[in-house]
Amino acid sequence: MNELSILGRRLPKVNSWAHLTGQAKYADDIMLPRMLYGRLLHSTQAHARIKKLDVSRALAYPGVVAIVTGADMPEKMGIMPSTQDETALAVDKVRYVGEPIAAVAALDEDTAFEALSLITVDYEPLEAILSIEEALAREDVKIHDDSTRGNVFKEVHLSFGDLEAGFAKADHTRDDWFFFEGNTHAPIESHSCVANGEANGNVTLWTCTQVPHYLHRELEKVLGVPRARIRVIATPNGGAFGGKSDPFAHEFAACLLALRTKRPVKFTLDREEVFYAHRGRHPVKMRLRTGVTKDGEITAVHFQSWLDGGAYASYGIATTYYTGALLTVTYRVPAYKFDGVRVYTNKPPCGPKRGHGTTQPRFAFEAQLDKIATDLGLDPLAYRLRILQPPNSRTVNDLRITTMGLGECLERAGRATDFSARHRQLPPGKGIGIAGSAYISGAGLPIYWNEMPHSGATVKIDRGGGVTVYCGTAEIGQGSDNMLASITAETLGVLPEDVHVVSGDTSLAPVDLGSYSSRVTFMAGNATKDAAMKLREQLGTVAAEQLGVPVEQIRSAYRRFYDHEHPDAFMSFTDVAVAAEARFGTLSAAGWYKPPTGIGGTFKGAGVGPSPAYSYQACVAEVTVDRETGVLTVDRIVTAHDCGRALNPANVEGQIEGSAYMGYGEIIGEEQVFRGGLHKKPSLLDYKIPTSLDTPKLEAIIVETIDAEGPYGAKESGEGPLNPVIPAIANAVYDAIGVRFDETPITPDKILDALAKKKDRVGPTGLDGGRDPKAALRRLTASTDARERKRDA
Amino acid sequence: MLRLPRFQLHTPATVEDAALLLREHHAAEQDGAKTGTPGITVMLVAGGTDLYPNMKRRQFTPSTLIALGRALPRGIQNGGLRPAGPLPLGVTIGAGATLAAVASDTRVLSGYRALAESAIAISTPQLRNMGTIGGNLCLDTRCNWYDQSLFWRMAEGMCMKTDPSVVCRVAPSSPRCLAVASADMVPALLALGASARVVNSEGERVIALADMYRDDGISHLTIGRDDIVTEVILPPADGWRSTYLKLRDRGSFDFPIVGVAAAVRLDGGIVREARLAMTAVGSRPMLVAAAAAALIGSRLEDDAIAAAAAAAHKIARPMDNTSGTIAQRKKTVPVFATRALASLREN
Ligand SMILES: Cc1cc2nc3c(=O)[nH]c(=O)nc-3n(C[C@H](O)[C@H](O)[C@H](O)COP(=O)(O)OP(=O)(O)OC[C@H]3O[C@@H](n4cnc5c(N)ncnc54)[C@H](O)[C@@H]3O)c2cc1C
Ligand code: SF4
């Protein structure tokens, strides 16, 4: 094995220049001759039957070229084949305000917009279900007919080990309720696509998607056009974070309109439409019961989650399982029971957001561990270090753990902040908190059942020493193109800039399942390495022959093949490539990766949770609370992350910091909330993503554990580092003001209210008494009415 | 992206031409008060940072816009109402001066600190380069049931501010719109005792800024639709100290959900004159008269400040139509009043 020449270095990303200079071509930058502009008509009703949909006046409007409606594409679709409950455009019924109903293609955007107002929709309004409690209770209103209990989408129950014995052994049991408010990805690039209807009946779709392959499959199904005639090209995503990993209405509409008009059709969503497309973090209500011995050893955990799924399935079945699956991989849990319920409500569908399904329970678990530490008088850092799940072990729910760097993460984050000396010692209003967490490096199973590789790559060498890597991954800003170039360059002995990357194109590149669940570096990295190794062998063979040394002695780096013992004896990469092509024929090789079997259990539901490797993280947050205004300032966030090996430390740090920023936003104020069925804040002015002025000092610490199965030892770093930030801040707020926030976000009004009422805890106490937005609205209206009357009198 | 509706743009070179154009187009308009915002067919635009977003969301769809960019003065200079004599002159600011220019002007920074602080606290650097002080004075009132897209408001069913025949969504029984005064500079200017020079086709006049606002979310300005603000006039700064504190969700971008400006004229440590003004806690910016009374003659002792803060608290009427909550905003008013006043003490 070579010493590493590329990996581990802080090299600039191969696509940085294009992004910095504005040359990167996002979907909305694509302009084609004769292109039409599309706009979607959205439902104004949260829940209603469509009695009549009449597009004739809009179709007659000058400049309108074509219109499609739900009836044109009635085929059910959805990202998870087992729970397909969506149609491209609403058919018969609408289930949330903002749901797409029809799509207009016109000569320009203004015309398309104006035409929307000429479409007549007659609704028969139905009662809207807006909360988890209502969804569970109401048998009389069904958002989807196939819900057997209330509006339950999915219910799962899993049990491992002897729970009763575990609780019986416990000296101390905590039973806490939590609520995690929903929030959304807010990528700066809004969703955009261009479909081109070609003369031969083929269609090409450029779109900012995280999942070109899955989208390809759904397009075939919905359009009724064979996949061979559809080409999907994932454009660079200007941020995605999970929000572009479903097939979307505008993508189907663009393709159908393009096929019908034989012209290119572009859709770019406006910001409000992005909020309706959503697929963001589920609001989750949670109950967590944990038994511990008097020194804190966990004896049993019972976790229950209720997820508010919004109107459709999206990834919901996976999300539901994920709320329960990964609680066991961080600390020793000998007995574990998990009950999860996801319900439908009349709100935009929830789906995966960075940390998919694991963020909410991690908040609950780490907040509760902090309480346990307080109850038992333990230092929360030392306590966590004492109960770690060991490396190379199996969890109670049968997950295989390999490398495990949580201990080192906790220690290093603690050391960097002098945590144990300062915790409980800071002046009033100042606090410090800690939390740990974990995430998967890709899911063990694909979304649709098959036995093929999860990722494939082809590497080809040309006669001038240039290298091209083809892989179906989607570049969403996380650096996957750079990862492909770096692994190829490292393996062959060239530089990343010598490698041309062709990614995200279903016609050119082998399948990769997509940029979700932090799978790309691990899986596409291994596939690329596999392909490049095959060529490396051929090159090594001819280099050894020509240099007259044994092949084991041959190394390659910096565009040279050389004798390890006598580095002066070398050949240029190009000369070796030419000799190898003469000897072996065209230099091209395919590689692939499929996660090993046996990394998870065999019970029903065991499919979600297993991963070829888990990443680990710890975070220490420092906060200041202004007790008079309730303003919470996060002064510093230090996050340590075990990424296996940092293939590019600068990129890993970028992911750690970006995750910390995002987690910070979720706990401090971001919320996807509704007033009646209407989104309360569908704009970037009202939906409060933090600005650069708000963002605390972020510090990233890289912990390396060199995973035996990861490409060159790497694991994920795109999502996990978000998870510990949220509970660390909540725990720091407790340290600062003695109030436990068992719900997110922690806003100034909640802080003021808690301090005024001398509450020591803010959060739900059960399922009932939960927030019913309508009730709140009624109360509010009544009180403002009363006040107005008083003032007038 | 949301796109602007179609409109015709006039770019008159002088304020007089602008005033004539305005009168001419206005005369052709139906009565906007009866038909709501759809009835408004002509409007002025300066920086456009308030109006254009509103037009994109179709709060306004004027067919004619009269752009003031060429016509308005934008200089900041010595001058003012009181002519020279024993009293030094104040400062006049052309209504076309950008927020960035006001925030960085040395006269403003040294003599009228509250104004500079309020200007720099407005939205973002890009918008401060475009937005003007005149536009800020005339900023539309805000409400999160109203500052939404056409689609959103259609789904909601509109409200009184767009359509007078519909109820107010915040308080359905309210006879008037409760949208919130949200301009940051206005409370600062009120505390500083500013006036505005207003021009229309008939001539010009100077009005005290305190008289320019009305407690009504729809017709929140007392000046007419034929009027153009051309200048802001500040009295002499001698002996005055002032400051502005703004509550917002984020460090940039956001409109105030509480804004408190305080100004005092100290003489030998004793308060001779004082003004406390607020915004974002009612449909009009407010001068807190009782606060001034509590402060005059004091040395800004804790109890004088407390009395002033209590007076502010008493008249603050936040509604549930901005971000944050009513209770949070109401509680913050006296805290900010106290902090603002305490910061004006001489060391
Ligand atoms: C994202 C965002 C954030 C913002 N944040 C803030 C904030 O925090 N605080 C704040 O105060 N403002 C904020 N604003 C509003 C706005 O940027 C400022 O108030 C700015 O000063 C408005 O000036 P303008 O010249 O752009 O006004 P315009 O948009 O040109 O005009 C605003 C209104 O005033 C009228 N008008 C303009 N000039 C005159 C005149 N000379 N005479 C008579 N009428 C006139 C127009 O007809 C229009 O009705 C924000 C805006 C945006 C888009
Ligand atoms: S306060 Fe009432 S009338 Fe005014 S904008 Fe808001 S909802 Fe409309």
GROMACS .gro file of C-alpha atoms in nm, chain A residues 39 42-45 61 97-98 108-111 113-114 190 268-272 276 626-629 631 675 678-682 684-691 693-694 748-749 752-753 756 777 780-781 784-785 787-789 791-792, chain B residues 1-4 6 56-58 142 144-145 147-152 154-156 169-176 178 215 247-255 317-329 331-332 335-336 339:
model
  114
   39ARG     CA    1  -4.556   2.717  -1.283
   42HIS     CA    2  -5.126   2.484  -0.549
   43SER     CA    3  -5.410   2.387  -0.323
   44THR     CA    4  -5.549   2.666  -0.107
   45GLN     CA    5  -5.721   2.405   0.109
   61TYR     CA    6  -5.481   3.243  -2.247
   97VAL     CA    7  -5.216   2.391   0.159
   98GLY     CA    8  -4.957   2.420  -0.113
  108ASP     CA    9  -4.266   3.325  -2.024
  109GLU     CA   10  -4.295   3.313  -1.649
  110ASP     CA   11  -4.535   3.605  -1.617
  111THR     CA   12  -4.781   3.441  -1.854
  113PHE     CA   13  -4.820   3.295  -1.339
  114GLU     CA   14  -5.116   3.487  -1.476
  190SER     CA   15  -3.472   2.658  -0.452
  268THR     CA   16  -3.794   2.690  -1.060
  269LEU     CA   17  -3.986   2.696  -0.735
  270ASP     CA   18  -4.022   3.021  -0.549
  271ARG     CA   19  -3.927   3.027  -0.184
  272GLU     CA   20  -4.277   2.973  -0.058
  276TYR     CA   21  -4.449   2.349   0.078
  626ASP     CA   22  -3.028   3.735   2.926
  627ARG     CA   23  -3.273   3.683   3.208
  628GLU     CA   24  -3.456   4.009   3.141
  629THR     CA   25  -3.525   3.964   2.771
  631VAL     CA   26  -3.249   3.614   2.472
  675ARG     CA   27  -5.171   2.861   1.188
  678LEU     CA   28  -5.147   2.761   0.671
  679HIS     CA   29  -4.772   2.768   0.704
  680LYS     CA   30  -4.697   3.053   0.938
  681LYS     CA   31  -4.355   3.149   0.802
  682PRO     CA   32  -4.304   3.051   0.439
  684LEU     CA   33  -3.662   3.343   0.462
  685LEU     CA   34  -3.756   3.666   0.640
  686ASP     CA   35  -3.997   3.489   0.873
  687TYR     CA   36  -3.840   3.144   0.894
  688LYS     CA   37  -3.541   3.224   1.107
  689ILE     CA   38  -3.232   3.054   0.974
  690PRO     CA   39  -2.941   3.210   1.161
  691THR     CA   40  -2.733   3.469   0.979
  693LEU     CA   41  -2.391   3.753   1.263
  694ASP     CA   42  -2.586   3.515   1.486
  748PRO     CA   43  -3.689   3.399   2.433
  749ASP     CA   44  -4.061   3.392   2.512
  752LEU     CA   45  -3.910   3.453   2.994
  753ASP     CA   46  -4.222   3.258   3.071
  756ALA     CA   47  -4.144   3.443   3.545
  777LEU     CA   48  -5.593   3.038   1.798
  780LEU     CA   49  -5.592   3.412   2.133
  781THR     CA   50  -5.880   3.548   1.932
  784THR     CA   51  -5.765   3.996   2.174
  785ASP     CA   52  -6.136   4.041   2.115
  787ARG     CA   53  -5.909   4.352   2.489
  788GLU     CA   54  -6.033   4.537   2.185
  789ARG     CA   55  -6.382   4.557   2.332
  791ARG     CA   56  -6.039   4.955   2.472
  792ASP     CA   57  -6.334   5.065   2.262
  794MET     CA   58  -3.878   3.352  -0.797
  795LEU     CA   59  -4.173   3.583  -0.754
  796ARG     CA   60  -4.192   3.837  -1.031
  797LEU     CA   61  -4.310   4.195  -1.029
  799ARG     CA   62  -4.633   4.485  -1.497
  849LYS     CA   63  -4.408   4.085  -0.583
  850ARG     CA   64  -4.647   3.950  -0.325
  851ARG     CA   65  -4.924   4.159  -0.485
  935ARG     CA   66  -4.648   4.510   0.885
  937ASN     CA   67  -4.766   3.840   0.943
  938TRP     CA   68  -5.119   3.773   0.823
  940ASP     CA   69  -4.702   4.025   0.449
  941GLN     CA   70  -4.758   3.703   0.261
  942SER     CA   71  -4.786   3.608  -0.103
  943LEU     CA   72  -5.103   3.645  -0.304
  944PHE     CA   73  -5.142   3.268  -0.292
  945TRP     CA   74  -5.114   3.258   0.086
  947MET     CA   75  -5.603   3.380  -0.106
  948ALA     CA   76  -5.582   3.057   0.092
  949GLU     CA   77  -5.643   3.260   0.408
  962ARG     CA   78  -5.746   3.822   1.108
  963VAL     CA   79  -5.559   3.920   1.420
  964ALA     CA   80  -5.867   4.047   1.598
  965PRO     CA   81  -6.178   3.974   1.394
  966SER     CA   82  -6.387   4.218   1.591
  967SER     CA   83  -6.141   4.503   1.556
  968PRO     CA   84  -6.288   4.796   1.366
  969ARG     CA   85  -5.944   4.880   1.234
  971LEU     CA   86  -5.376   4.646   1.374
 1008ASP     CA   87  -5.296   5.461   1.500
 1040LEU     CA   88  -3.536   4.369   1.958
 1041ARG     CA   89  -3.530   4.133   1.662
 1042ASP     CA   90  -3.486   3.763   1.617
 1043ARG     CA   91  -3.154   3.776   1.441
 1044GLY     CA   92  -2.854   4.004   1.424
 1045SER     CA   93  -2.941   4.113   1.073
 1046PHE     CA   94  -3.230   4.115   0.829
 1047ASP     CA   95  -3.518   4.131   1.073
 1048PHE     CA   96  -3.770   4.404   1.133
 1110ARG     CA   97  -4.980   4.725   2.274
 1111PRO     CA   98  -4.811   4.446   2.085
 1112MET     CA   99  -5.045   4.214   1.896
 1113ASP     CA  100  -4.991   3.861   1.773
 1114ASN     CA  101  -4.895   3.962   1.423
 1115THR     CA  102  -4.517   3.971   1.427
 1116SER     CA  103  -4.264   3.708   1.524
 1117GLY     CA  104  -4.205   3.665   1.893
 1118THR     CA  105  -4.495   3.671   2.133
 1119ILE     CA  106  -4.707   3.945   2.285
 1120ALA     CA  107  -4.578   3.872   2.635
 1121GLN     CA  108  -4.216   3.866   2.530
 1122ARG     CA  109  -4.242   4.195   2.346
 1124LYS     CA  110  -4.185   4.251   2.879
 1125THR     CA  111  -3.896   4.372   2.671
 1128VAL     CA  112  -3.616   4.646   2.990
 1129PHE     CA  113  -3.504   4.826   2.678
 1132ARG     CA  114  -3.118   5.002   2.937
   0.00000   0.00000   0.00000
